[in-house]
CSV table of N, CA and C in Angstrom, one decimal:
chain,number,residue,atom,x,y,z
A,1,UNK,N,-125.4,-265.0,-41.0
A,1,UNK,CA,-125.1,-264.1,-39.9
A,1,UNK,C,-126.4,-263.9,-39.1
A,2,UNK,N,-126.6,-263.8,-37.8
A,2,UNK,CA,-127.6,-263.6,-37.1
A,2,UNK,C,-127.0,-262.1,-35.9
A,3,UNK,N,-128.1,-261.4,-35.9
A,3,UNK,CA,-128.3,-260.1,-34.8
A,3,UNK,C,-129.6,-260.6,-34.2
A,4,UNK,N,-129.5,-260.1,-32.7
A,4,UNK,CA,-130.6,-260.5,-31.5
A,4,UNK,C,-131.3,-261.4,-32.1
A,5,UNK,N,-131.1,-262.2,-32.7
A,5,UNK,CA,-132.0,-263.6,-33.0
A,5,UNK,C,-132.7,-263.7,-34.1
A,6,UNK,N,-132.3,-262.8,-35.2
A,6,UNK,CA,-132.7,-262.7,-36.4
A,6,UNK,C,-131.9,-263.0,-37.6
A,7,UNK,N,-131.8,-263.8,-38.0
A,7,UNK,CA,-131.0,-263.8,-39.8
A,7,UNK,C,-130.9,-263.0,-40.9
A,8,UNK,N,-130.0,-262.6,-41.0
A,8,UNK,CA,-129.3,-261.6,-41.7
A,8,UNK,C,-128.4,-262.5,-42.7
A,9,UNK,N,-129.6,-262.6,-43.8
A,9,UNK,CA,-129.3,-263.4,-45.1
A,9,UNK,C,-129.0,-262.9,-46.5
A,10,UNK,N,-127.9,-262.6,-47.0
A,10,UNK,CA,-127.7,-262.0,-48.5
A,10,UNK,C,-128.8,-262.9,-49.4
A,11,UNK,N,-128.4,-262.1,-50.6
A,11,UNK,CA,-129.4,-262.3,-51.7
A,11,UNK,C,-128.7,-261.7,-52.9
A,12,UNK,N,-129.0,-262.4,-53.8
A,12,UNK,CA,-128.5,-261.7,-55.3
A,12,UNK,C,-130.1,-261.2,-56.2
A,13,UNK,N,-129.5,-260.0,-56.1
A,13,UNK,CA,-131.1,-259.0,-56.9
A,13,UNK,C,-130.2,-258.4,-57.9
A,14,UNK,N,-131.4,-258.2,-59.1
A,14,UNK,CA,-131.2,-257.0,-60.5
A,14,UNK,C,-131.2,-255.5,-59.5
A,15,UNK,N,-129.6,-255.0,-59.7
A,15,UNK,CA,-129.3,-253.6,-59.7
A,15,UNK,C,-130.1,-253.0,-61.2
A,16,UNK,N,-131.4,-252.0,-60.6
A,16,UNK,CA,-132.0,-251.5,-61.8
A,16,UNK,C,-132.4,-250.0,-61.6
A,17,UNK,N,-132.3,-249.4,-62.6
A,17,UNK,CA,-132.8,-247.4,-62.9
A,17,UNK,C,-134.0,-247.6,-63.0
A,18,UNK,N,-135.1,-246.7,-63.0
A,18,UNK,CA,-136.4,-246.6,-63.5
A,18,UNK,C,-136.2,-245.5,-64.9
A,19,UNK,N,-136.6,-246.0,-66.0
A,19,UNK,CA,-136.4,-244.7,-67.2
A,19,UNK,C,-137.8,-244.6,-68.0
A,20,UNK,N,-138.4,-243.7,-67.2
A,20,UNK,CA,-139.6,-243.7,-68.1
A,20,UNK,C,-140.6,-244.1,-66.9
A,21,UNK,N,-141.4,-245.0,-67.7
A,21,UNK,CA,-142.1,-246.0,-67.2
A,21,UNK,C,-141.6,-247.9,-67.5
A,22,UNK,N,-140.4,-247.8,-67.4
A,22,UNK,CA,-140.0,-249.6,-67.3
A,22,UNK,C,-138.4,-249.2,-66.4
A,23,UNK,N,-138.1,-250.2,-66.1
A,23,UNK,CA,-137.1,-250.2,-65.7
A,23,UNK,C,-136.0,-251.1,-66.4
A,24,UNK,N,-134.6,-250.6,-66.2
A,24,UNK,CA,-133.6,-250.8,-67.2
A,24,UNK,C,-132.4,-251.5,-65.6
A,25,UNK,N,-131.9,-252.9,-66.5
A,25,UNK,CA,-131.3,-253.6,-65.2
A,25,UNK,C,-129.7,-253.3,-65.5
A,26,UNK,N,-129.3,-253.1,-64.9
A,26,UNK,CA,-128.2,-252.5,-64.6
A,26,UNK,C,-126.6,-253.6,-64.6
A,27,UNK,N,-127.6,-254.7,-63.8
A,27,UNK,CA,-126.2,-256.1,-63.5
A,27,UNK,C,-127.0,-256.5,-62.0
A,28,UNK,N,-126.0,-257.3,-61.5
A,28,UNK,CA,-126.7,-258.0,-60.2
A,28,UNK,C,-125.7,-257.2,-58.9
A,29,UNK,N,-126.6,-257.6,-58.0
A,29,UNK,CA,-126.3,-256.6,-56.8
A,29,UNK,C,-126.6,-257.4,-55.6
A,30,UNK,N,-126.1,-257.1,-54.1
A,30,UNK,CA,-126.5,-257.7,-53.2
A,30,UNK,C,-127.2,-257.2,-52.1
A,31,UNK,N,-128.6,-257.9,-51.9
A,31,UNK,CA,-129.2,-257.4,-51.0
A,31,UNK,C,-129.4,-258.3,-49.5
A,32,UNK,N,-129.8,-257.9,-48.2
A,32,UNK,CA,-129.6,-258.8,-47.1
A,32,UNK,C,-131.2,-258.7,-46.6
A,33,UNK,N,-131.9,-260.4,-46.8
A,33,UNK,CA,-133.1,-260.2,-45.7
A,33,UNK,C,-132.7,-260.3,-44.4
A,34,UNK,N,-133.7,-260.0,-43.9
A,34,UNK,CA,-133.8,-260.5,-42.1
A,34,UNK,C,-134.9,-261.1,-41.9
A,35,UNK,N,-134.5,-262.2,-41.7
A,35,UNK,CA,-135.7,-263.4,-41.5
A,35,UNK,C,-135.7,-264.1,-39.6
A,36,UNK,N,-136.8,-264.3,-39.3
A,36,UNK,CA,-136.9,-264.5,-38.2
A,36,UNK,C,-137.0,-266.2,-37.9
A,37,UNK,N,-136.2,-267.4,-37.5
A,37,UNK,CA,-135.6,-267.9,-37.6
A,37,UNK,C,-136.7,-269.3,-37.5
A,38,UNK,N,-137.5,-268.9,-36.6
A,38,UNK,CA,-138.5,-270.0,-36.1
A,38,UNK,C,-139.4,-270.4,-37.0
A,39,UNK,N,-140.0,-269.1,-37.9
A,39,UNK,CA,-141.3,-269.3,-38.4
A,39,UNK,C,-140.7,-268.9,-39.9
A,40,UNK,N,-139.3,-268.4,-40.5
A,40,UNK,CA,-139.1,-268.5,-41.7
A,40,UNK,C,-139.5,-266.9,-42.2
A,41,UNK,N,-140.3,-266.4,-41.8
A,41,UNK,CA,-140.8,-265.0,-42.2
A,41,UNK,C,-139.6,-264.3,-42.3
A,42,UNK,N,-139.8,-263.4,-43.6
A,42,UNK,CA,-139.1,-262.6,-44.0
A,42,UNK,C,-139.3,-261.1,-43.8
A,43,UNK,N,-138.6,-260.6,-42.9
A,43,UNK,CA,-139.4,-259.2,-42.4
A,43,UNK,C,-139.3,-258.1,-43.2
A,44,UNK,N,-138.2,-257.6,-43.7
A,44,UNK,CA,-137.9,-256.8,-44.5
A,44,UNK,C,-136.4,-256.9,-45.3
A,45,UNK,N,-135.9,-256.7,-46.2
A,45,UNK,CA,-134.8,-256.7,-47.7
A,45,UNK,C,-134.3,-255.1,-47.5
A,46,UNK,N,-133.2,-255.4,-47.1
A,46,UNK,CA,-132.2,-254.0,-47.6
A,46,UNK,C,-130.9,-253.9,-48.2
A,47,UNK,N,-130.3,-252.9,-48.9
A,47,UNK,CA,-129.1,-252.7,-49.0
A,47,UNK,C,-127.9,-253.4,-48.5
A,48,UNK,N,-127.5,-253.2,-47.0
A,48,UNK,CA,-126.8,-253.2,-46.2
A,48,UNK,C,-126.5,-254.1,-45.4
A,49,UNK,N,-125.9,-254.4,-44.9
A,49,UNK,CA,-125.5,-255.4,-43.4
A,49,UNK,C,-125.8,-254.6,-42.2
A,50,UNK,N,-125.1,-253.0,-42.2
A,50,UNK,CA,-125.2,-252.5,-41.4
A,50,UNK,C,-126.8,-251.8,-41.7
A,51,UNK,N,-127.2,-251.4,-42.5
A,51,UNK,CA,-128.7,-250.9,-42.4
A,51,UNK,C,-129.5,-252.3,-41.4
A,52,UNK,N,-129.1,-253.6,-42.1
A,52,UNK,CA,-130.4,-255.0,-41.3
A,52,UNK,C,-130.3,-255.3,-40.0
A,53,UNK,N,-128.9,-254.6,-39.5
A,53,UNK,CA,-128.6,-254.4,-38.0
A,53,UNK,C,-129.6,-253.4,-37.0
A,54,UNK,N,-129.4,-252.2,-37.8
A,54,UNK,CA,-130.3,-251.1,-37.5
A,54,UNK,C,-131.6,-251.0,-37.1
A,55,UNK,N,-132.1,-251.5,-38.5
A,55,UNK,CA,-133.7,-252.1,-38.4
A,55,UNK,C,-134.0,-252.8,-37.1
A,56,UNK,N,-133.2,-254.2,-37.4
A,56,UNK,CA,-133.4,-255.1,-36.3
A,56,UNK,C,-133.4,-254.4,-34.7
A,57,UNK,N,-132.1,-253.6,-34.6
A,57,UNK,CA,-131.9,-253.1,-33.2
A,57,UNK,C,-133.5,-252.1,-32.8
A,58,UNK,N,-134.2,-251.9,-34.0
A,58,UNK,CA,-134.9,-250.5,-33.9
A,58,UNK,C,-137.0,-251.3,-33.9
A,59,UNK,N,-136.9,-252.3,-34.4
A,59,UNK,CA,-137.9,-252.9,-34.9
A,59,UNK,C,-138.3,-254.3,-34.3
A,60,UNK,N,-137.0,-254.9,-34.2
A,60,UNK,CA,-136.9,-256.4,-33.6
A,60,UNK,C,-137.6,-257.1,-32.6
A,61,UNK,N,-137.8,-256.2,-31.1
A,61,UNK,CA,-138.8,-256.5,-30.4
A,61,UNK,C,-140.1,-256.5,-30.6
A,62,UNK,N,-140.7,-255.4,-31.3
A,62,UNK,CA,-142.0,-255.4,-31.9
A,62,UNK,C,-142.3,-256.4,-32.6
A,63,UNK,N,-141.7,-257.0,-33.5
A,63,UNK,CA,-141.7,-258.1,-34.8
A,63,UNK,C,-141.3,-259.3,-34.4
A,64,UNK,N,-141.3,-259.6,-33.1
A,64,UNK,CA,-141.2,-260.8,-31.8
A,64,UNK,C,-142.5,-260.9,-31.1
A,65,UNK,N,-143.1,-259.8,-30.9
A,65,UNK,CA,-143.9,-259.9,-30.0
A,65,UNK,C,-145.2,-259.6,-30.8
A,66,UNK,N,-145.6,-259.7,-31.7
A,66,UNK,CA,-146.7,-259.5,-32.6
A,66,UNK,C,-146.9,-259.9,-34.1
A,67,UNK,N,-147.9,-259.9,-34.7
A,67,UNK,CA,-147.9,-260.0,-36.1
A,67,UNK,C,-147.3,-259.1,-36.8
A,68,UNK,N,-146.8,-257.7,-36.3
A,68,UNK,CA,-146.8,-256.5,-37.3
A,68,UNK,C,-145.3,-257.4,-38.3
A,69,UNK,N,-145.3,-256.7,-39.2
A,69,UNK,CA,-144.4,-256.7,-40.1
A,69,UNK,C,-144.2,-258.3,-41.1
A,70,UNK,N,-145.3,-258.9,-41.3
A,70,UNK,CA,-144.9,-260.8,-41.5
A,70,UNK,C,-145.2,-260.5,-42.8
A,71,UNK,N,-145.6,-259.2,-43.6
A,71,UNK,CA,-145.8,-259.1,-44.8
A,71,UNK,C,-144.0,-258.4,-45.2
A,72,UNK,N,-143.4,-258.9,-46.3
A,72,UNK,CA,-142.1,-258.5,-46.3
A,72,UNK,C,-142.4,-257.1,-46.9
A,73,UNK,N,-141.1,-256.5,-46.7
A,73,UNK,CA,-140.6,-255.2,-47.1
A,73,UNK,C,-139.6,-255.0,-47.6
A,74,UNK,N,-139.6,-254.6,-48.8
A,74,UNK,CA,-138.5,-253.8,-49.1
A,74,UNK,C,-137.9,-252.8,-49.4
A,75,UNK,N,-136.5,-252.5,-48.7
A,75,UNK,CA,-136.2,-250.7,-48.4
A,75,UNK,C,-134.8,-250.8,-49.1
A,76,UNK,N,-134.6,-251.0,-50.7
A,76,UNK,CA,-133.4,-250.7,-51.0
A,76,UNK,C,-132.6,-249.4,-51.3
């Protein structure tokens, strides 16, 4: 799927709790990068379809027009 010119690509991740100090995995889950199509960068990993729309609509120009953001993020 692509928004304003960015890819909005699922992913299969460990659904996991924190207990303690380790983390306990739960089963698999799906998360969506948004990768910017030219150069392969992965901008940021979230939850949602509609959260990587968000972002994009909110962040997209900036992360077109500069270096910021080419280090990935993740906001699950």
């Amino acid at each position: 799927m692509t928004h304003e010119g960015f890819i909005i690509s699922p992913r299969s991740v460990l659904d996991c709790v924190i207990n303690d100090d380790y983390y306990i995995a739960l089963g698999a889950a799906v998360a969506y990068q948004i990768i910017e199509p030219t150069s392969g960068h992965i901008y940021k990993t979230v939850s949602t379809i509609e959260r990587a729309k968000n972002v994009i609509d909110k962040y997209g120009q900036r992360w077109l027009s500069s270096s910021v953001g080419l280090v990935e993020e993740c906001d699950l």
